[in-house]
PDB file of C-alpha atoms in Angstrom:
ATOM      1  CA  UNK A 164     -26.246   5.674 -35.856  1.00  0.00           C
ATOM      2  CA  UNK A 165     -29.456   6.396 -34.013  1.00  0.00           C
ATOM      3  CA  UNK A 166     -32.192   4.465 -32.275  1.00  0.00           C
ATOM      4  CA  UNK A 167     -35.936   4.662 -32.948  1.00  0.00           C
ATOM      5  CA  UNK A 168     -38.996   5.038 -30.752  1.00  0.00           C
ATOM      6  CA  UNK A 169     -39.711   1.314 -31.210  1.00  0.00           C
ATOM      7  CA  UNK A 170     -36.183   0.499 -29.968  1.00  0.00           C
ATOM      8  CA  UNK A 171     -36.781   2.719 -26.954  1.00  0.00           C
ATOM      9  CA  UNK A 172     -40.107   1.052 -26.126  1.00  0.00           C
ATOM     10  CA  UNK A 173     -38.575  -2.417 -26.450  1.00  0.00           C
ATOM     11  CA  UNK A 174     -35.627  -1.557 -24.188  1.00  0.00           C
ATOM     12  CA  UNK A 175     -37.770   0.153 -21.529  1.00  0.00           C
ATOM     13  CA  UNK A 176     -40.090  -2.868 -21.363  1.00  0.00           C
ATOM     14  CA  UNK A 177     -37.060  -5.133 -21.244  1.00  0.00           C
ATOM     15  CA  UNK A 178     -35.727  -3.105 -18.312  1.00  0.00           C
ATOM     16  CA  UNK A 179     -39.055  -3.281 -16.498  1.00  0.00           C
ATOM     17  CA  UNK A 180     -39.822  -6.948 -17.151  1.00  0.00           C
ATOM     18  CA  UNK A 181     -36.388  -8.483 -17.748  1.00  0.00           C
ATOM     19  CA  UNK A 182     -37.688  -9.916 -21.005  1.00  0.00           C
ATOM     20  CA  UNK A 183     -35.752 -12.835 -22.384  1.00  0.00           C
ATOM     21  CA  UNK A 184     -34.659 -12.896 -25.992  1.00  0.00           C
ATOM     22  CA  UNK A 185     -37.650 -13.574 -28.223  1.00  0.00           C
ATOM     23  CA  UNK A 186     -40.245 -12.700 -25.564  1.00  0.00           C
ATOM     24  CA  UNK A 187     -42.819 -10.185 -26.727  1.00  0.00           C
ATOM     25  CA  UNK A 188     -44.514  -7.738 -24.329  1.00  0.00           C
ATOM     26  CA  UNK A 189     -48.261  -7.276 -24.531  1.00  0.00           C
ATOM     27  CA  UNK A 190     -49.712  -4.703 -26.894  1.00  0.00           C
ATOM     28  CA  UNK A 191     -51.176  -2.788 -23.925  1.00  0.00           C
ATOM     29  CA  UNK A 192     -47.784  -2.501 -22.223  1.00  0.00           C
ATOM     30  CA  UNK A 193     -46.159  -1.408 -25.460  1.00  0.00           C
ATOM     31  CA  UNK A 194     -48.862   1.214 -26.072  1.00  0.00           C
ATOM     32  CA  UNK A 195     -48.533   2.588 -22.523  1.00  0.00           C
ATOM     33  CA  UNK A 196     -44.775   3.123 -22.807  1.00  0.00           C
ATOM     34  CA  UNK A 197     -45.090   4.515 -26.329  1.00  0.00           C
ATOM     35  CA  UNK A 198     -47.685   7.063 -25.164  1.00  0.00           C
ATOM     36  CA  UNK A 199     -45.362   8.243 -22.385  1.00  0.00           C
ATOM     37  CA  UNK A 200     -42.355   8.975 -24.613  1.00  0.00           C
ATOM     38  CA  UNK A 201     -43.435  12.253 -26.228  1.00  0.00           C
ATOM     39  CA  UNK A 202     -44.658  13.869 -22.964  1.00  0.00           C
ATOM     40  CA  UNK A 203     -41.470  12.780 -21.176  1.00  0.00           C
ATOM     41  CA  UNK A 204     -39.278  14.210 -23.952  1.00  0.00           C
ATOM     42  CA  UNK A 205     -41.283  17.451 -23.872  1.00  0.00           C
ATOM     43  CA  UNK A 206     -40.874  17.659 -20.083  1.00  0.00           C
ATOM     44  CA  UNK A 207     -37.122  17.067 -20.284  1.00  0.00           C
ATOM     45  CA  UNK A 208     -36.810  19.803 -22.909  1.00  0.00           C
ATOM     46  CA  UNK A 209     -39.011  22.238 -20.936  1.00  0.00           C
ATOM     47  CA  UNK A 210     -36.832  21.782 -17.832  1.00  0.00           C
ATOM     48  CA  UNK A 211     -33.659  22.218 -19.918  1.00  0.00           C
ATOM     49  CA  UNK A 212     -32.468  18.710 -19.122  1.00  0.00           C
ATOM     50  CA  UNK A 213     -32.015  17.575 -22.720  1.00  0.00           C
ATOM     51  CA  UNK A 214     -33.640  18.357 -26.036  1.00  0.00           C
ATOM     52  CA  UNK A 215     -34.376  15.405 -28.304  1.00  0.00           C
ATOM     53  CA  UNK A 216     -36.179  16.810 -31.343  1.00  0.00           C
ATOM     54  CA  UNK A 217     -37.336  13.515 -32.837  1.00  0.00           C
ATOM     55  CA  UNK A 218     -38.164  10.313 -30.957  1.00  0.00           C
ATOM     56  CA  UNK A 219     -37.524   8.413 -34.180  1.00  0.00           C
ATOM     57  CA  UNK A 220     -33.858   9.489 -34.176  1.00  0.00           C
ATOM     58  CA  UNK A 221     -32.382   9.128 -30.692  1.00  0.00           C
ATOM     59  CA  UNK A 222     -28.603   9.478 -30.587  1.00  0.00           C
ATOM     60  CA  UNK A 223     -26.750   6.434 -29.303  1.00  0.00           C
ATOM     61  CA  UNK A 224     -25.004   8.367 -26.519  1.00  0.00           C
ATOM     62  CA  UNK A 225     -28.385   9.401 -25.076  1.00  0.00           C
ATOM     63  CA  UNK A 226     -30.211   6.104 -25.549  1.00  0.00           C
ATOM     64  CA  UNK A 227     -29.181   4.119 -22.433  1.00  0.00           C
ATOM     65  CA  UNK A 228     -29.759   7.023 -20.055  1.00  0.00           C
ATOM     66  CA  UNK A 229     -33.137   7.701 -21.650  1.00  0.00           C
ATOM     67  CA  UNK A 230     -34.109   4.020 -21.256  1.00  0.00           C
ATOM     68  CA  UNK A 231     -33.201   4.159 -17.558  1.00  0.00           C
ATOM     69  CA  UNK A 232     -35.132   7.419 -17.092  1.00  0.00           C
ATOM     70  CA  UNK A 233     -38.262   6.131 -18.826  1.00  0.00           C
ATOM     71  CA  UNK A 234     -38.090   2.898 -16.822  1.00  0.00           C
ATOM     72  CA  UNK A 235     -38.260   5.029 -13.658  1.00  0.00           C
ATOM     73  CA  UNK A 236     -41.177   7.056 -15.032  1.00  0.00           C
ATOM     74  CA  UNK A 237     -43.164   4.013 -16.228  1.00  0.00           C
ATOM     75  CA  UNK A 238     -42.206   1.658 -13.391  1.00  0.00           C
ATOM     76  CA  UNK A 239     -45.173   2.269 -11.038  1.00  0.00           C
ATOM     77  CA  UNK A 240     -47.646   1.225 -13.752  1.00  0.00           C
ATOM     78  CA  UNK A 241     -45.935  -2.161 -13.815  1.00  0.00           C
ATOM     79  CA  UNK A 242     -45.686  -2.627 -10.053  1.00  0.00           C
ATOM     80  CA  UNK A 243     -42.137  -1.377  -9.764  1.00  0.00           C
ATOM     81  CA  UNK A 244     -41.639   1.473  -7.278  1.00  0.00           C
ATOM     82  CA  UNK A 245     -40.051   4.652  -8.570  1.00  0.00           C
ATOM     83  CA  UNK A 246     -36.517   5.197  -7.261  1.00  0.00           C
ATOM     84  CA  UNK A 247     -36.208   8.978  -7.024  1.00  0.00           C
ATOM     85  CA  UNK A 248     -32.447   8.849  -6.489  1.00  0.00           C
ATOM     86  CA  UNK A 249     -31.950   6.743  -9.627  1.00  0.00           C
ATOM     87  CA  UNK A 250     -34.281   9.090 -11.526  1.00  0.00           C
ATOM     88  CA  UNK A 251     -32.291  12.153 -10.420  1.00  0.00           C
ATOM     89  CA  UNK A 252     -28.972  10.500 -11.265  1.00  0.00           C
ATOM     90  CA  UNK A 253     -30.224   9.606 -14.726  1.00  0.00           C
ATOM     91  CA  UNK A 254     -31.560  13.118 -15.217  1.00  0.00           C
ATOM     92  CA  UNK A 255     -28.128  14.451 -14.245  1.00  0.00           C
ATOM     93  CA  UNK A 256     -26.510  12.160 -16.791  1.00  0.00           C
ATOM     94  CA  UNK A 257     -28.871  13.457 -19.488  1.00  0.00           C
ATOM     95  CA  UNK A 258     -28.018  17.059 -18.497  1.00  0.00           C
ATOM     96  CA  UNK A 259     -24.323  16.266 -18.819  1.00  0.00           C
ATOM     97  CA  UNK A 260     -24.811  14.753 -22.258  1.00  0.00           C
ATOM     98  CA  UNK A 261     -26.781  17.843 -23.333  1.00  0.00           C
ATOM     99  CA  UNK A 262     -24.194  20.227 -21.906  1.00  0.00           C
ATOM    100  CA  UNK A 263     -21.226  18.532 -23.547  1.00  0.00           C
ATOM    101  CA  UNK A 264     -22.930  18.126 -26.908  1.00  0.00           C
ATOM    102  CA  UNK A 265     -21.148  17.627 -30.168  1.00  0.00           C
ATOM    103  CA  UNK A 266     -20.152  21.178 -30.972  1.00  0.00           C
ATOM    104  CA  UNK A 267     -18.703  22.266 -34.280  1.00  0.00           C
ATOM    105  CA  UNK A 268     -15.037  22.179 -33.351  1.00  0.00           C
ATOM    106  CA  UNK A 269     -14.598  25.730 -34.669  1.00  0.00           C
ATOM    107  CA  UNK A 270     -13.040  28.621 -32.785  1.00  0.00           C
ATOM    108  CA  UNK A 271     -15.617  30.738 -30.961  1.00  0.00           C
ATOM    109  CA  UNK A 272     -16.009  34.280 -32.246  1.00  0.00           C
ATOM    110  CA  UNK A 273     -17.460  37.461 -30.835  1.00  0.00           C
ATOM    111  CA  UNK A 274     -20.321  38.862 -32.885  1.00  0.00           C
ATOM    112  CA  UNK A 275     -19.204  42.020 -34.626  1.00  0.00           C
ATOM    113  CA  UNK A 276     -22.312  43.836 -33.371  1.00  0.00           C
ATOM    114  CA  UNK A 277     -21.096  43.329 -29.794  1.00  0.00           C
ATOM    115  CA  UNK A 278     -17.645  44.823 -30.373  1.00  0.00           C
ATOM    116  CA  UNK A 279     -17.580  48.532 -29.441  1.00  0.00           C
ATOM    117  CA  UNK A 280     -16.548  50.929 -32.189  1.00  0.00           C
ATOM    118  CA  UNK A 281     -14.318  53.817 -31.319  1.00  0.00           C
ATOM    119  CA  UNK A 282     -14.794  56.989 -33.293  1.00  0.00           C
ATOM    120  CA  UNK A 283     -12.758  59.937 -32.141  1.00  0.00           C
ATOM    121  CA  UNK A 284     -11.634  58.184 -28.976  1.00  0.00           C
ATOM    122  CA  UNK A 285     -15.031  58.372 -27.265  1.00  0.00           C
ATOM    123  CA  UNK A 286     -17.624  55.662 -27.253  1.00  0.00           C
TER     124      UNK A 286
END
């Protein structure tokens, strides 16, 4: 299952404001966080932290760390100081998730073009 951009916005605002169940953030706050998502995802990909190709399909294992990261990025706009240590820790968590990945589960192979061919004993 995956999460959407709207889920991400709602959770980031909940993290920043400690919204109670049923409380709705203002349209301006929602728009601000929503506008930050694509540039933040592009920056994370550019720095080889994690690549999330579509903000409408965020994998569950990435979601919580991404919420925490975006809360650090958006926090100053809402009067919450940015905690650089927490931001770096979250970025490290995202790197770990990217590095581990899902994989295919298949045995790794060497490309045949990289295997030297011996003809007559001399390469």
